[in-house]
Structure formats: C-alpha cells, structure tokens
Short mmCIF file of C-alpha atoms and ligand atoms in Angstrom, two decimals:
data_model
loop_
_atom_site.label_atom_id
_atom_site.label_comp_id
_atom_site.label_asym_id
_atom_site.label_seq_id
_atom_site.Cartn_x
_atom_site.Cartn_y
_atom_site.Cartn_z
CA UNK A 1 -39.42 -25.66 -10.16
CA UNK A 2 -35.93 -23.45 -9.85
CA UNK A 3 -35.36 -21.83 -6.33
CA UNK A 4 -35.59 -18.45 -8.86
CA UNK A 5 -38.74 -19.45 -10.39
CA UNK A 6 -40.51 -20.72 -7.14
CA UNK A 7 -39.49 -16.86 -5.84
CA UNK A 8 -41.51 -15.37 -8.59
CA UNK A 9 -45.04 -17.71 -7.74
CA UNK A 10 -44.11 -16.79 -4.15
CA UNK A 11 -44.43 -13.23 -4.99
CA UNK A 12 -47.31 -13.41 -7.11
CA UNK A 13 -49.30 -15.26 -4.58
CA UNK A 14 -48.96 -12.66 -1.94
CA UNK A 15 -48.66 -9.43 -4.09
CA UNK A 16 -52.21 -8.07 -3.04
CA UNK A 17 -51.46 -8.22 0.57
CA UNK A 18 -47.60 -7.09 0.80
CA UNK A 19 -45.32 -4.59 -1.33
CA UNK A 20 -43.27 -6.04 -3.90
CA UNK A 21 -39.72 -5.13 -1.54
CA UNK A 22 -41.38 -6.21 1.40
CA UNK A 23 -41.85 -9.88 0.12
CA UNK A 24 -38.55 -9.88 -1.49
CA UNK A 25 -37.39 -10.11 2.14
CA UNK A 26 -39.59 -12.37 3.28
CA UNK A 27 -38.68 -14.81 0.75
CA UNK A 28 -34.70 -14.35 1.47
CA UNK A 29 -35.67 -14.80 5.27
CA UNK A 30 -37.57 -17.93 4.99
CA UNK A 31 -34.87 -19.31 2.06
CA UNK A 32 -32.19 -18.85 4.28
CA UNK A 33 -34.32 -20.65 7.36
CA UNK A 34 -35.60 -23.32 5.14
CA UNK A 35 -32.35 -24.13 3.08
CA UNK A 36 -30.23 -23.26 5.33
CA UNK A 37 -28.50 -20.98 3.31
CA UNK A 38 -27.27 -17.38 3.15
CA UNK A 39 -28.66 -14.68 1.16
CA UNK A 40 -25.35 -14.93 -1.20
CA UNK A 41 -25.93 -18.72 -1.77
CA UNK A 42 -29.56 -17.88 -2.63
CA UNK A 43 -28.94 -15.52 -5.06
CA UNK A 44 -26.29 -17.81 -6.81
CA UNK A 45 -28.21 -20.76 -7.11
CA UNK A 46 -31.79 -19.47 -8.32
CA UNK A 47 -31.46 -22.15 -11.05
CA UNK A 48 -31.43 -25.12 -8.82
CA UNK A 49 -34.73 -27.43 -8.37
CA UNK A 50 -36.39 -26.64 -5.22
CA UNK A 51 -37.53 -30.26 -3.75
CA UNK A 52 -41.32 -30.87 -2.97
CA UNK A 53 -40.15 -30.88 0.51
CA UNK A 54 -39.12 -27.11 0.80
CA UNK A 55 -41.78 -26.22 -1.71
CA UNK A 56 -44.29 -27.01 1.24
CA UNK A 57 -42.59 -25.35 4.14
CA UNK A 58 -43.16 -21.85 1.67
CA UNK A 59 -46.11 -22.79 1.22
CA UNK A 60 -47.17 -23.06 4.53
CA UNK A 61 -45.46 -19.30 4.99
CA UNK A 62 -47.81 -18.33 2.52
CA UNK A 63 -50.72 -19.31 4.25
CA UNK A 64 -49.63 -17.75 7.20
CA UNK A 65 -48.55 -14.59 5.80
CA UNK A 66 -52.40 -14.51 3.72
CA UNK A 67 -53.50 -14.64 7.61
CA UNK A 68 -51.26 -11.59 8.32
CA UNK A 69 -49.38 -13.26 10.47
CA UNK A 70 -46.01 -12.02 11.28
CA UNK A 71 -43.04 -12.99 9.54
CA UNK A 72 -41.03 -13.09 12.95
CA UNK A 73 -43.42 -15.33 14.36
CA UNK A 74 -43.22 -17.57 11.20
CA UNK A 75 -39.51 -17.41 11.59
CA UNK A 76 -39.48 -17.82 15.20
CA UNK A 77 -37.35 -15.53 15.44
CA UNK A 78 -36.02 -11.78 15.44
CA UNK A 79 -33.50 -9.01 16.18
CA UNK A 80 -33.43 -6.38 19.10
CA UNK A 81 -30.98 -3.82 19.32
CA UNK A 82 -28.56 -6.20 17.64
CA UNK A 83 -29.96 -8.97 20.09
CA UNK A 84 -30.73 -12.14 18.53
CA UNK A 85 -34.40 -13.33 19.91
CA UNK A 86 -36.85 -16.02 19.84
CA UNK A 87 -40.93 -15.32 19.41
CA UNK A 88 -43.77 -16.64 19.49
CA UNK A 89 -47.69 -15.74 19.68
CA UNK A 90 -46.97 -15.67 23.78
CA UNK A 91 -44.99 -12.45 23.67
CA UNK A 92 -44.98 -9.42 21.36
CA UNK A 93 -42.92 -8.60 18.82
CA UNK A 94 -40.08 -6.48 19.78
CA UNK A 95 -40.36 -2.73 18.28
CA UNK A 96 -38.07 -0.25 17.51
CA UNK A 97 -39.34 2.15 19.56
CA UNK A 98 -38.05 0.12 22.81
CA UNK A 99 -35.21 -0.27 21.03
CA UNK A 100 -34.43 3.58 21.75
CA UNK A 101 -35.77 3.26 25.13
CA UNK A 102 -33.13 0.14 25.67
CA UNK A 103 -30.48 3.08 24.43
CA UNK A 104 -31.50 6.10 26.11
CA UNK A 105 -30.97 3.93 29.37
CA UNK A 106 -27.19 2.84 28.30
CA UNK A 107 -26.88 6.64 27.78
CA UNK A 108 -27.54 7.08 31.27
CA UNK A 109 -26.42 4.42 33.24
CA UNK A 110 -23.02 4.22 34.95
CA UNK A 111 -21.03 1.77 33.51
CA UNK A 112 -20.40 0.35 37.61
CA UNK A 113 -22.51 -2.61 38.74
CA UNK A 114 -26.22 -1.65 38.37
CA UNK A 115 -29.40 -3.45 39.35
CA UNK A 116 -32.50 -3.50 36.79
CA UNK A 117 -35.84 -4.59 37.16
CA UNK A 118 -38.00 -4.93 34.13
CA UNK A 119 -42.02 -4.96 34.58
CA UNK A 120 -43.39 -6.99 31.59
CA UNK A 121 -40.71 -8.41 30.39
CA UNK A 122 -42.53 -10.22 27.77
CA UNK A 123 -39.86 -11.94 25.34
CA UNK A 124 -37.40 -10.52 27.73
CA UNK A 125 -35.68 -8.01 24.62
CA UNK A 126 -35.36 -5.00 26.72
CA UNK A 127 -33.90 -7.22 29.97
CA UNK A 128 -31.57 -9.22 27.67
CA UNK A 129 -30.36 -6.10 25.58
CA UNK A 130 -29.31 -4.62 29.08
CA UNK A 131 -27.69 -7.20 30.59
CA UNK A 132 -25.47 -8.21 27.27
CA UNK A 133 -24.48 -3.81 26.58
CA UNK A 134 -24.33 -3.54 30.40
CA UNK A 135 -21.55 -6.23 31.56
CA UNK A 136 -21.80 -6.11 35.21
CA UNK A 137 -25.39 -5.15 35.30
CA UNK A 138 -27.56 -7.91 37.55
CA UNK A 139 -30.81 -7.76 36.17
CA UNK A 140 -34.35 -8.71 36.98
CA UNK A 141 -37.40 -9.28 35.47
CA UNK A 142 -40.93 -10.31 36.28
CA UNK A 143 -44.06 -10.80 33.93
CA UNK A 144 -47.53 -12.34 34.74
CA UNK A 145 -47.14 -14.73 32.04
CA UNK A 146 -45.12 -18.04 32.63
CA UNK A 147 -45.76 -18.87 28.47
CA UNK A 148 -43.76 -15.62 28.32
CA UNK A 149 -40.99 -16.27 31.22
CA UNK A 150 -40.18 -19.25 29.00
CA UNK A 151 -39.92 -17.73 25.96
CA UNK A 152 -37.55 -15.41 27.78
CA UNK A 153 -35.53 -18.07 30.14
CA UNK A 154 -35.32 -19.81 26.31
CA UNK A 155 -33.47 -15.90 24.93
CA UNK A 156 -31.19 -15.29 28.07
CA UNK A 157 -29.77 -19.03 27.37
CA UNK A 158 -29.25 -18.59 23.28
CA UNK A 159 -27.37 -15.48 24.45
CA UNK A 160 -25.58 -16.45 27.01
CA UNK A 161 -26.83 -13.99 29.75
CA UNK A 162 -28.27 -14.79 33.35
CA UNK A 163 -31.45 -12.91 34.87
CA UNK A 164 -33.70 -13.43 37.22
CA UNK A 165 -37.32 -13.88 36.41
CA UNK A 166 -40.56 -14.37 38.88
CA UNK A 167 -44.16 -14.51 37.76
CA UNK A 168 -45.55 -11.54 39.32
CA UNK A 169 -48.87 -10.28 39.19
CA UNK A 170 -48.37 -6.38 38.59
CA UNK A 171 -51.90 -5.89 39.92
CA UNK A 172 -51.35 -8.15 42.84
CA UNK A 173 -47.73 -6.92 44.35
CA UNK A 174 -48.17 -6.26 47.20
CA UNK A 175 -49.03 -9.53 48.08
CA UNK A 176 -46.00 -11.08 47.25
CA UNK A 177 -43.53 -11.88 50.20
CA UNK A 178 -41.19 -14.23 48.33
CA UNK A 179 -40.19 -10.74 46.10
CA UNK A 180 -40.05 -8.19 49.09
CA UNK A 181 -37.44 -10.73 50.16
CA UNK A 182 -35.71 -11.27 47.09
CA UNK A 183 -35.94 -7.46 46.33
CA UNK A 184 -34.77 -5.95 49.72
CA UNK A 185 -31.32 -5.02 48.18
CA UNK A 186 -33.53 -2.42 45.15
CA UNK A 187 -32.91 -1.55 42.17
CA UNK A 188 -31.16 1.35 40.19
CA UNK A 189 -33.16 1.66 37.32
CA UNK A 190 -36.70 0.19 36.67
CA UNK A 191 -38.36 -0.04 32.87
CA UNK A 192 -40.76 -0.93 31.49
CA UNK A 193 -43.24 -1.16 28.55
CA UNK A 194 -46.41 -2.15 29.75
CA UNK A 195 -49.64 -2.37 27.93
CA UNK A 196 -50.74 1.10 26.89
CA UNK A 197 -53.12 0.59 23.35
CA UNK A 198 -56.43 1.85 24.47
CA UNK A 199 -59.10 -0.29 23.37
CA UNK A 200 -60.74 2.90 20.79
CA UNK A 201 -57.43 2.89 19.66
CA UNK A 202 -57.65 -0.48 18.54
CA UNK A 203 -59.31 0.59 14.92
CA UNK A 204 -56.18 2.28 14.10
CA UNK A 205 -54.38 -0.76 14.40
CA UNK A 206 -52.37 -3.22 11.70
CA UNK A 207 -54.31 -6.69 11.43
CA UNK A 208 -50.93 -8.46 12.30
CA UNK A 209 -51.06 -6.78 15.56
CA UNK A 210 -54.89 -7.20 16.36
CA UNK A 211 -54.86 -10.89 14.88
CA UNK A 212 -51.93 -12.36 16.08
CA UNK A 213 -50.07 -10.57 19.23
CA UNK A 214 -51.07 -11.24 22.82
CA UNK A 215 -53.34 -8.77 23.43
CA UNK A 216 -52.94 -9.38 27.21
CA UNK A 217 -49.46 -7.12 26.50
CA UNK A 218 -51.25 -4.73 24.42
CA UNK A 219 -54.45 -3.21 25.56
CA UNK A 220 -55.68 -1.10 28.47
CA UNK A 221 -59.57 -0.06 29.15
CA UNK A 222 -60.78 3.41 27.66
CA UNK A 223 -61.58 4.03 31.05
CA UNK A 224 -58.25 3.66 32.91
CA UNK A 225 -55.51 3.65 30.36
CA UNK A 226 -52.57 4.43 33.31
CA UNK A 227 -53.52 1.16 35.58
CA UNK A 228 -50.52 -0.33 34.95
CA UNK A 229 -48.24 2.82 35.24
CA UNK A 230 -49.85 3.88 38.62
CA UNK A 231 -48.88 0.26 40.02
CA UNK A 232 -45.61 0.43 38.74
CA UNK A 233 -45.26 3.63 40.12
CA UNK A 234 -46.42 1.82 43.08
CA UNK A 235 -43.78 -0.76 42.94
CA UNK A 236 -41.21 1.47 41.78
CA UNK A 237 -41.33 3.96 45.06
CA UNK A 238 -41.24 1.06 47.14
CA UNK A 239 -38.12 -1.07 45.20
CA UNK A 240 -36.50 1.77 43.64
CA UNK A 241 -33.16 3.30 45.24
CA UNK A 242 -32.89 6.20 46.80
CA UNK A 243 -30.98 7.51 43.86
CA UNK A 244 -32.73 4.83 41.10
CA UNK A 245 -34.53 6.30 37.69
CA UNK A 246 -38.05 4.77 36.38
CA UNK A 247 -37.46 4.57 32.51
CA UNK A 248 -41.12 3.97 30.91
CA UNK A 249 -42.49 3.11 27.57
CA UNK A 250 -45.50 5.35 27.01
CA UNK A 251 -48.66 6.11 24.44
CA UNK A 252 -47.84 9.05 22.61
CA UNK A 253 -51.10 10.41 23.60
CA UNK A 254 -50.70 10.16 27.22
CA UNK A 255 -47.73 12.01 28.09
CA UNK A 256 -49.20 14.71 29.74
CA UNK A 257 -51.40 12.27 31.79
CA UNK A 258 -48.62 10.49 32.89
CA UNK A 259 -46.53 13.64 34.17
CA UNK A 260 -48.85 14.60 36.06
CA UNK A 261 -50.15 10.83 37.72
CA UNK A 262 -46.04 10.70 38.56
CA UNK A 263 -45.64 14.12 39.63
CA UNK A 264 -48.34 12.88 41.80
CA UNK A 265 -47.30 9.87 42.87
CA UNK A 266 -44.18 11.93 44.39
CA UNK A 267 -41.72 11.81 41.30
CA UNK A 268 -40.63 15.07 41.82
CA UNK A 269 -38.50 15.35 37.79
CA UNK A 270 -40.33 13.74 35.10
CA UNK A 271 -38.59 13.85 31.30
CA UNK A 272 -40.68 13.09 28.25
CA UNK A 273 -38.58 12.08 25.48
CA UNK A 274 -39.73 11.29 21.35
CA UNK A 275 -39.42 8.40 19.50
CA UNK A 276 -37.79 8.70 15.86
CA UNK A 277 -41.35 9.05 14.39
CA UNK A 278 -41.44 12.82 17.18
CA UNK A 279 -44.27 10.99 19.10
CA UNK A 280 -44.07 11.66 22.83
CA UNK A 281 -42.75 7.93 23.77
CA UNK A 282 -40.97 6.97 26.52
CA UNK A 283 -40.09 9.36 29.63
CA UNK A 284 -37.58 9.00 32.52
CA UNK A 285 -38.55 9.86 36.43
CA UNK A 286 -36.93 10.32 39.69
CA UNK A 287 -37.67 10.97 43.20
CA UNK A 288 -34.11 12.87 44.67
CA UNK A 289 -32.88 16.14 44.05
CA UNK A 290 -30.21 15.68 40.51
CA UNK A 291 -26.46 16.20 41.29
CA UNK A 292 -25.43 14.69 38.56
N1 LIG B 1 -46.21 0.22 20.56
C1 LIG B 1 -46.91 -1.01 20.52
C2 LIG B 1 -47.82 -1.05 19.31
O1 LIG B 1 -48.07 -0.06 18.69
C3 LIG B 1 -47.68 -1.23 21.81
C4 LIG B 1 -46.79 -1.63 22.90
C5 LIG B 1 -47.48 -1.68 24.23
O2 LIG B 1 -48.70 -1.69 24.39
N2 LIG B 1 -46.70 -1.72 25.22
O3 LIG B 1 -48.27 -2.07 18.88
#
C-alpha cells in the first residue's frame, strides 16, 4: 500500500474516536517519527509503498490511540513553551495552561541570577523552560517520584540545561535534613503545579487523562483539595527569600479558597491571574511589603 493510501485506512480506522483534522496530525506526527521524514517529504511521496515494517509500527499507534492513549506518550515526546520534552505514563503531559504560568514568571523575574525551586516537577517542563529563557537562573526541583526525576534528569540533558533534583516527600519535609542543608542559601521564586483535580471532578474528565496519566500528579481528596498548597506554603515560608514570590498553578474553582488559606498562612499580597480559557488559574504571593 502507498504512504497516501495507508493515510486514508489510518483515518478510517480511527474516525469514530478522533476528528478528521485531529488525525491528520497524528498521522504526519507518527510519519515523520516512523520514516524519519519531514512533513514536506511526506506529502511529496504519498505514492511510495509503505513496507510491512512501518505498516505495523501505525498499526500499533492505532491500537493505542483506540485505547485513548495520548499521542505524546505514543510519540514519546512533546513541546513546552518551545521546549522540546520527553514523556511517558510516569509524568503528565505538559499543558498550556503552565505554559502561561512558565511566562507570567519570565514577566516578572529580574533578568540577574535568580534561584527557583519547583515542587512537582513531574517531567521537569516548567523547571527546564526556566532555566533555558532564564540564563543565569540556578534552579531546583524536587518531586516524590524517582520514575519522574528520570524522566526529567533524561529532558535537562536533551536540552542541555543543569538542575538540581531531590526526591522529596512534599508531605514529609520537614523531615528532611539533607535539603535544609542544601537549601540554606533560599530561593527567589517557588512554583509549582501540584495535584489539584478533585476526585468529583473526575467525571468531567477526558478518558486520555483518567486512563492513562499518573493520577498520583492529578487528584486530591473531596475532602481536602488544598493539602498540597498548605505544605507548600509550608515549605515556601520557610525556603523562600525575604523578598522571593510563590507562583502557583491552581483549580479554577478554588481561587478564593486559596486566597484566603495564604492570606492565612501569612502571605500578606495574593494575585489571582486567568488562564486564556478566563478560568481563575494560577496566582502569585508574597510575604514583604512591594517596592517594586
Ligand atoms: N490541569 C490539569 C488537567 O486538567 C491538572 C493539573 C494538575 O492537577 N496539576 O488535567
């Protein structure tokens, strides 16, 4: 069967699940992984035979995609605020919504040496986006997961960037000597985007998401949605400069909830901010009176 021809079945095998666009791309993606060619060569050479060989490896996508899995986790790979990444089922996909987080914090930041920590780092997108826009940033990152560290260490060497990362235990901090050590020096600016999907909210949810990413970095019980945020409020107060900024990922639901729990927690200026869809979705905090 022709390349062009073999794009058709591919289509018509999935066209139930996926709009007719939306496996257009997926096709182009996985032809240019598979033959190792771009889009351009693709299109110009729909009439040659595709061998039994690469015939399989779509096929294979196409049982995957029935699944709903993700394409980037077929792939392997993705993008991030321009950010070329690896992932797998050990980290969630990177969304666009962090991606304005990521920006609103090069907005902000002084362009002079600053220290970052990021909570959760996951496949480290929001640590490694910093660290390559921000050239004399030093950054940190910690996440409970070591499948995820590595999926991380694995992105800051394809791009060329160095961080730090520890396996921390948010819930468990305070135990951890080894970091109040390594940490003693704080940090300018901590972010991150912890789990915040409340378990009710689950329903609402994409079958890609529910089937197929970690839910370890998605969901929080009904009963105590901010447990993460009040520890890294926790963590924050303790490892944050004097004059440092807590950048947060939030659910658009809870941004009342979490004014208040960080007014409370002694953040004396909290910021909501929306995301492109107007959904209450990330918010910036500090402790100090703002001079600048
Ligand atoms: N925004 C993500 C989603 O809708 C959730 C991210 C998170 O829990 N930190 O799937």
């Amino acid at each position: 069967m022709t390349i062009g021809k073999f794009r058709n079945h591919f289509i018509n095998l999935l066209e139930d699940l996926y709009p007719i666009e939306e496996l257009k791309s997926f096709f182009y993606l996985l032809a240019e992984k598979y033959l190792n060619l771009s889009r351009i060569n693709i299109a110009l050479q729909l009439n040659n035979e595709l061998t039994h060989e690469d015939q399989s490896s779509f096929y294979q996508a196409v049982d995957r995609l029935s699944n709903h899995e993700p394409i980037q986790y077929i792939l392997g790979e993705t993008e991030f605020f321009g950010v070329p990444l690896i992932v797998n089922k050990q980290v969630l996909i990177p969304r666009p919504e962090t991606e304005e987080l990521v920006s609103w914090i090069i907005e902000d930041v002084d362009k002079k040496k600053a220290t970052i920590l990021d909570i959760g780092t996951g496949s480290g997108c929001i640590a490694i986006s910093l660290a390559k826009k921000l050239n004399n940033a030093v950054v940190s990152a910690i996440d409970i997961s070591n499948r995820a560290i590595e999926v991380a260490k694995k992105n800051t060497l394809i791009n060329n960037i160095n961080i730090e990362f520890s396996r921390v235990d948010l819930l468990n901090f305070e135990d951890n000597s080894t970091l109040q050590h390594k940490w003693k020096s704080k940090f300018d600016i901590i972010v991150s985007n912890p789990p915040y999907v409340r378990m009710k909210e689950k329903k609402l949810m994409q079958l890609n998401v529910i089937d197929h990413e970690p839910d370890i970095a998605l969901f929080v019980n009904d009963d105590d949605p901010l447990l993460f945020y009040r520890k890294i409020s926790e963590l924050s107060k303790r490892y944050l400069k004097h004059n440092g900024t807590l950048y947060l990922e939030i659910n658009e639901y809870l941004g009342v909830e979490m004014e208040k729990m960080l007014n409370e927690a002694g953040f004396k200026h909290v910021e909501l901010k929306k995301d492109m869809f107007g959904k209450n979705r990330m918010l910036k905090c500090w402790q100090y009176e703002k001079t600048r």
